[in-house]
């Protein structure tokens, strides 16, 4: 399956001007298809969770960038926002089931990143969660690329 196409399609409803919440959705996508072995429905769910989280936990109008490209020899799928990030002491816990940050005011159950973590595991991907340099929050699923030039399935 092509993760570039998946990212574009998962983000389309959020990028539409009629979307209820004002969002500046941008794309950082590879020019060519980037194929991985995976379940399109599960990876679509993961991508939608990442985009929804980015929009939910940042101020309205904040830029959200949907990512699907090669980076440092790995296939990367994810999202980053330009919000305030997460306190460093909470980063190791944000993908735990039902975990909600101490300062979190947005609605939610604390399951989104736990679901993404499980989908990453099922697909042999590493889940990377970090604050972006400067400001913002980044969540990526990362697959090592096999010697043949195609991402492995784990």
Coordinates of N, CA and C in Angstrom, one line a residue:
X1 N 0.8 -1.2 0.0 CA 0.0 0.0 0.0 C 0.9 1.2 0.0
X2 N 0.4 2.3 -0.6 CA 1.1 3.6 -0.7 C 0.8 4.5 0.4
X3 N 1.8 4.8 1.3 CA 1.5 5.6 2.5 C 1.4 7.1 2.1
X4 N 1.9 7.5 0.9 CA 1.7 8.9 0.5 C 0.2 9.1 0.1
X5 N -0.3 8.2 -0.6 CA -1.8 8.3 -1.0 C -2.6 8.2 0.3
X6 N -2.3 7.3 1.2 CA -3.0 7.1 2.5 C -3.0 8.4 3.2
X7 N -1.9 9.1 3.4 CA -1.8 10.3 4.1 C -2.7 11.4 3.5
X8 N -2.6 11.5 2.2 CA -3.3 12.5 1.5 C -4.8 12.3 1.7
X9 N -5.3 11.1 1.5 CA -6.7 10.7 1.6 C -7.2 10.9 3.1
X10 N -6.4 10.5 4.1 CA -6.8 10.6 5.5 C -7.0 12.1 5.9
X11 N -6.1 12.9 5.3 CA -6.1 14.3 5.7 C -7.2 15.2 4.9
X12 N -7.7 14.6 3.8 CA -8.5 15.4 2.9 C -9.7 16.1 3.7
X13 N -10.5 15.3 4.5 CA -11.6 16.0 5.2 C -11.2 17.1 6.1
X14 N -10.0 17.1 6.7 CA -9.5 18.1 7.6 C -9.0 19.3 6.8
X15 N -8.6 19.1 5.6 CA -8.0 20.2 4.8 C -9.2 21.0 4.1
X16 N -10.3 20.4 4.0 CA -11.5 21.0 3.3 C -11.9 22.3 4.1
X17 N -12.1 23.4 3.4 CA -12.5 24.6 4.0 C -13.8 24.6 4.8
X18 N -14.6 23.6 4.5 CA -15.9 23.5 5.2 C -15.8 22.7 6.5
X19 N -14.6 22.2 6.8 CA -14.3 21.5 8.1 C -14.7 22.4 9.2
X20 N -15.4 21.9 10.2 CA -15.9 22.7 11.3 C -14.8 23.5 12.1
X21 N -13.6 22.9 12.2 CA -12.6 23.6 13.0 C -11.6 24.2 12.0
X22 N -11.3 25.4 12.2 CA -10.3 26.1 11.3 C -9.0 25.5 11.5
X23 N -8.4 25.0 10.4 CA -7.1 24.3 10.4 C -6.3 24.7 9.2
X24 N -5.0 24.8 9.4 CA -4.1 25.0 8.3 C -3.4 23.7 8.1
X25 N -4.0 22.8 7.3 CA -3.4 21.5 7.1 C -2.5 21.6 5.9
X26 N -1.3 21.2 6.1 CA -0.3 21.2 5.0 C 0.3 19.8 4.8
X27 N 1.0 19.6 3.8 CA 1.5 18.3 3.4 C 3.0 18.3 3.2
X28 N 3.7 17.3 3.7 CA 5.1 17.0 3.5 C 5.2 15.6 3.0
X29 N 4.9 15.5 1.7 CA 4.8 14.1 1.1 C 5.9 13.9 0.0
X30 N 6.2 12.6 -0.1 CA 7.1 12.2 -1.2 C 6.5 12.4 -2.5
X31 N 7.2 12.7 -3.5 CA 6.7 12.9 -4.9 C 6.2 11.6 -5.5
X32 N 6.8 10.5 -5.2 CA 6.5 9.2 -5.7 C 5.8 8.3 -4.7
X33 N 5.1 7.3 -5.1 CA 4.4 6.4 -4.1 C 5.5 5.8 -3.2
X34 N 5.1 5.5 -2.0 CA 6.0 4.9 -1.0 C 5.3 3.7 -0.4
X35 N 5.7 2.5 -0.9 CA 5.0 1.3 -0.6 C 5.5 0.6 0.6
X36 N 4.5 0.2 1.4 CA 4.8 -0.7 2.6 C 3.8 -1.8 2.6
X37 N 4.1 -2.9 3.4 CA 3.2 -3.9 3.6 C 2.3 -3.5 4.8
X38 N 1.0 -3.5 4.6 CA 0.2 -3.1 5.8 C -1.3 -3.1 5.5
X39 N -2.0 -3.0 6.5 CA -3.5 -3.0 6.4 C -3.9 -1.5 6.3
X40 N -4.5 -1.2 5.1 CA -4.9 0.1 4.8 C -5.9 0.7 5.8
X41 N -6.8 -0.1 6.3 CA -7.8 0.4 7.2 C -7.2 0.8 8.6
X42 N -6.3 -0.1 9.1 CA -5.7 0.2 10.3 C -4.8 1.4 10.2
X43 N -4.0 1.5 9.2 CA -3.1 2.7 9.0 C -3.9 3.9 8.8
X44 N -5.0 3.9 8.1 CA -5.9 5.0 7.9 C -6.4 5.5 9.3
X45 N -6.8 4.5 10.1 CA -7.3 4.8 11.5 C -6.1 5.5 12.3
X46 N -4.9 5.0 12.2 CA -3.8 5.6 12.9 C -3.6 7.1 12.4
X47 N -3.6 7.2 11.1 CA -3.4 8.6 10.5 C -4.4 9.6 10.9
X48 N -5.7 9.1 10.9 CA -6.8 10.0 11.3 C -6.7 10.4 12.8
X49 N -6.3 9.4 13.6 CA -6.1 9.7 15.1 C -5.0 10.7 15.2
X50 N -3.9 10.6 14.5 CA -2.8 11.6 14.6 C -3.2 13.0 14.2
X51 N -4.0 13.1 13.1 CA -4.4 14.4 12.6 C -5.5 15.0 13.6
X52 N -6.4 14.1 14.1 CA -7.4 14.6 15.0 C -6.7 15.1 16.3
X53 N -5.7 14.3 16.8 CA -5.0 14.8 18.0 C -4.3 16.1 17.8
X54 N -3.7 16.2 16.7 CA -3.0 17.5 16.4 C -3.9 18.7 16.3
X55 N -5.1 18.5 15.8 CA -6.1 19.6 15.7 C -6.7 19.8 17.1
X56 N -7.0 18.8 17.8 CA -7.7 18.8 19.1 C -6.9 19.5 20.2
X57 N -5.6 19.3 20.2 CA -4.7 19.7 21.3 C -3.9 20.9 21.0
X58 N -4.2 21.6 19.9 CA -3.5 22.8 19.6 C -4.5 23.9 19.3
X59 N -4.1 25.2 19.5 CA -5.1 26.3 19.2 C -5.7 26.3 17.8
X60 N -6.9 26.7 17.7 CA -7.6 26.8 16.4 C -6.7 27.6 15.4
X61 N -6.7 27.1 14.2 CA -5.9 27.7 13.2 C -4.4 27.4 13.2
X62 N -4.0 26.6 14.1 CA -2.6 26.1 14.2 C -2.3 25.2 13.0
X63 N -1.1 25.4 12.4 CA -0.7 24.5 11.3 C -0.4 23.1 11.7
X64 N -1.0 22.2 11.0 CA -0.8 20.8 11.1 C -0.2 20.2 9.8
X65 N 0.9 19.5 9.9 CA 1.6 19.0 8.7 C 1.5 17.5 8.7
X66 N 0.9 17.0 7.6 CA 0.8 15.5 7.4 C 2.0 15.1 6.6
X67 N 2.7 14.0 7.2 CA 4.0 13.6 6.6 C 3.9 12.2 6.1
X68 N 4.4 12.0 4.9 CA 4.6 10.6 4.4 C 5.8 10.7 3.4
X69 N 7.0 10.4 3.8 CA 8.2 10.5 3.0 C 9.3 9.6 3.5
X70 N 10.4 9.6 2.8 CA 11.6 9.0 3.3 C 12.4 10.0 4.1
X71 N 13.0 9.5 5.2 CA 13.8 10.3 6.1 C 14.9 9.5 6.7
X72 N 16.1 9.9 6.5 CA 17.2 9.1 7.1 C 17.1 7.6 6.7
X73 N 16.7 7.3 5.5 CA 16.6 6.0 5.0 C 15.4 5.2 5.5
X74 N 14.5 5.8 6.2 CA 13.3 5.1 6.7 C 12.1 5.7 6.0
X75 N 11.0 4.9 5.9 CA 9.7 5.3 5.5 C 9.0 5.9 6.7
X76 N 8.5 7.1 6.6 CA 7.9 7.8 7.7 C 6.5 8.3 7.4
X77 N 5.5 8.0 8.3 CA 4.2 8.4 8.2 C 3.8 9.1 9.5
X78 N 3.2 10.3 9.4 CA 2.8 10.9 10.7 C 2.2 12.3 10.5
X79 N 2.3 13.0 11.7 CA 1.8 14.4 11.7 C 2.6 15.2 12.7
X80 N 2.7 16.4 12.4 CA 3.3 17.4 13.4 C 2.5 18.6 13.4
X81 N 2.5 19.3 14.6 CA 1.7 20.5 14.7 C 2.7 21.6 15.2
X82 N 2.2 22.8 15.2 CA 2.9 24.0 15.6 C 2.4 24.5 16.9
X83 N 1.8 23.7 17.7 CA 1.2 24.1 19.0 C 2.3 24.2 20.1
X84 N 1.9 24.0 21.3 CA 2.8 24.2 22.4 C 3.6 23.0 22.8
X85 N 3.3 21.8 22.2 CA 4.0 20.6 22.6 C 3.5 20.0 23.9
X86 N 4.2 19.1 24.4 CA 3.8 18.3 25.6 C 4.9 18.5 26.7
X87 N 4.6 18.7 27.9 CA 5.7 18.8 28.9 C 6.6 17.5 28.8
X88 N 7.9 17.8 28.9 CA 8.9 16.7 28.7 C 8.6 15.5 29.6
X89 N 8.2 15.7 30.9 CA 8.0 14.6 31.8 C 6.8 13.8 31.4
X90 N 5.9 14.3 30.6 CA 4.7 13.5 30.1 C 4.9 12.8 28.8
X91 N 6.0 13.1 28.1 CA 6.2 12.4 26.8 C 6.2 10.9 26.9
X92 N 6.9 10.3 27.9 CA 6.9 8.8 27.9 C 5.5 8.2 28.1
X93 N 4.6 9.0 28.6 CA 3.3 8.4 29.0 C 2.1 8.7 28.0
X94 N 2.3 9.6 27.0 CA 1.2 10.0 26.2 C 0.6 8.9 25.3
X95 N 1.3 7.8 25.1 CA 0.7 6.7 24.3 C 0.2 5.6 25.2
X96 N 0.1 5.8 26.5 CA -0.5 4.9 27.4 C -2.0 5.0 27.3
X97 N -2.7 3.9 27.4 CA -4.2 3.9 27.4 C -4.7 4.8 28.5
X98 N -5.7 5.6 28.2 CA -6.4 6.5 29.0 C -5.6 7.6 29.7
X99 N -4.3 7.8 29.2 CA -3.5 8.8 29.8 C -3.9 10.2 29.2
X100 N -4.1 11.1 30.1 CA -4.5 12.5 29.7 C -3.5 13.4 30.5
X101 N -2.9 14.3 29.8 CA -2.0 15.3 30.4 C -2.6 16.1 31.5
X102 N -1.8 16.5 32.4 CA -2.2 17.3 33.5 C -2.9 18.6 33.1
X103 N -2.4 19.2 32.1 CA -3.0 20.5 31.7 C -4.0 20.4 30.5
X104 N -4.4 19.2 30.2 CA -5.2 19.0 29.0 C -6.6 19.5 29.3
X105 N -7.1 20.3 28.4 CA -8.5 20.9 28.5 C -9.4 20.3 27.4
X106 N -8.8 19.8 26.3 CA -9.6 19.3 25.2 C -10.3 18.0 25.6
X107 N -11.4 17.8 24.9 CA -12.2 16.5 25.1 C -11.4 15.4 24.6
X108 N -11.6 14.2 25.1 CA -10.9 13.0 24.6 C -10.9 12.0 25.7
X109 N -10.6 10.7 25.3 CA -10.5 9.6 26.2 C -9.1 9.2 26.6
X110 N -8.1 9.7 25.9 CA -6.8 9.2 26.2 C -6.4 7.9 25.5
X111 N -7.2 7.6 24.4 CA -6.9 6.4 23.7 C -6.3 6.5 22.4
X112 N -6.3 7.7 21.8 CA -5.8 7.9 20.4 C -4.4 7.5 20.2
X113 N -3.5 7.9 21.0 CA -2.1 7.5 20.7 C -1.8 6.1 21.2
X114 N -2.6 5.5 22.1 CA -2.5 4.1 22.4 C -2.9 3.3 21.3
X115 N -3.9 3.7 20.6 CA -4.4 2.9 19.4 C -3.3 3.0 18.3
X116 N -2.7 4.2 18.1 CA -1.7 4.4 17.1 C -0.5 3.5 17.4
X117 N -0.1 3.5 18.7 CA 1.0 2.7 19.2 C 0.8 1.2 18.8
X118 N -0.4 0.7 19.1 CA -0.7 -0.7 18.8 C -0.7 -1.0 17.3
X119 N -1.2 -0.1 16.5 CA -1.2 -0.2 15.0 C 0.2 -0.2 14.5
X120 N 1.1 0.6 15.1 CA 2.5 0.6 14.7 C 3.1 -0.7 15.0
X121 N 2.9 -1.3 16.2 CA 3.4 -2.6 16.6 C 3.0 -3.7 15.6
X122 N 1.7 -3.6 15.3 CA 1.2 -4.7 14.3 C 1.8 -4.6 13.0
X123 N 2.4 -3.4 12.6 CA 3.0 -3.2 11.3 C 4.5 -3.2 11.3
X124 N 5.1 -3.5 12.4 CA 6.5 -3.5 12.5 C 7.2 -2.2 12.4
X125 N 6.4 -1.1 12.8 CA 6.9 0.2 12.8 C 7.3 0.7 14.2
X126 N 8.3 1.6 14.2 CA 8.6 2.3 15.5 C 7.7 3.5 15.6
X127 N 7.1 3.7 16.8 CA 6.4 4.9 17.1 C 7.3 5.9 17.7
X128 N 7.4 7.1 17.1 CA 8.3 8.2 17.6 C 7.4 9.3 18.1
X129 N 7.5 9.7 19.3 CA 6.8 10.8 19.9 C 7.7 11.8 20.4
X130 N 7.6 13.1 20.0 CA 8.6 14.1 20.5 C 8.0 15.5 20.4
X131 N 8.6 16.4 21.1 CA 8.3 17.8 20.9 C 9.2 18.3 19.7
X132 N 8.6 19.1 18.9 CA 9.4 19.6 17.7 C 10.3 20.7 18.2
X133 N 11.4 20.8 17.5 CA 12.3 21.9 17.8 C 11.6 23.3 17.7
X134 N 11.7 24.1 18.7 CA 11.0 25.4 18.7 C 9.7 25.3 19.4
X135 N 8.7 24.8 18.7 CA 7.4 24.5 19.3 C 6.7 23.4 18.5
X136 N 5.8 22.8 19.1 CA 5.0 21.8 18.4 C 5.2 20.4 18.9
X137 N 4.5 19.4 18.3 CA 4.5 18.0 18.7 C 4.5 17.2 17.5
X138 N 5.3 16.1 17.5 CA 5.5 15.3 16.3 C 5.3 13.8 16.7
X139 N 4.5 13.1 15.9 CA 4.3 11.7 16.1 C 4.5 11.0 14.7
X140 N 5.4 10.1 14.6 CA 5.7 9.4 13.4 C 5.7 7.9 13.6
X141 N 5.2 7.2 12.6 CA 5.4 5.8 12.5 C 6.6 5.6 11.5
X142 N 7.6 4.8 11.9 CA 8.8 4.7 11.1 C 9.2 3.3 10.8
X143 N 9.4 3.0 9.5 CA 9.7 1.7 9.0 C 11.1 1.7 8.5
X144 N 12.0 0.8 8.9 CA 13.3 0.6 8.3 C 13.1 0.2 6.9
X145 N 14.0 0.7 6.0 CA 13.9 0.3 4.6 C 14.7 -1.0 4.3
X146 N 14.2 -2.0 3.7 CA 14.9 -3.2 3.4 C 15.9 -2.9 2.3
X147 N 17.0 -3.7 2.2 CA 18.0 -3.5 1.2 C 17.6 -3.4 -0.2
X148 N 16.4 -4.0 -0.5 CA 15.9 -3.9 -1.9 C 15.3 -2.5 -2.2
X149 N 15.3 -1.6 -1.2 CA 14.8 -0.3 -1.4 C 13.3 -0.2 -1.0
X150 N 12.7 -1.2 -0.5 CA 11.3 -1.2 -0.1 C 11.2 -1.3 1.4
X151 N 10.3 -0.5 2.0 CA 10.2 -0.7 3.5 C 9.8 -2.1 3.9
X152 N 10.4 -2.6 4.9 CA 10.1 -3.9 5.4 C 8.8 -3.9 6.2
X153 N 8.3 -5.1 6.4 CA 7.0 -5.2 7.2 C 7.3 -5.6 8.6
X154 N 8.6 -5.6 9.0 CA 8.9 -5.9 10.4 C 9.6 -7.1 10.5

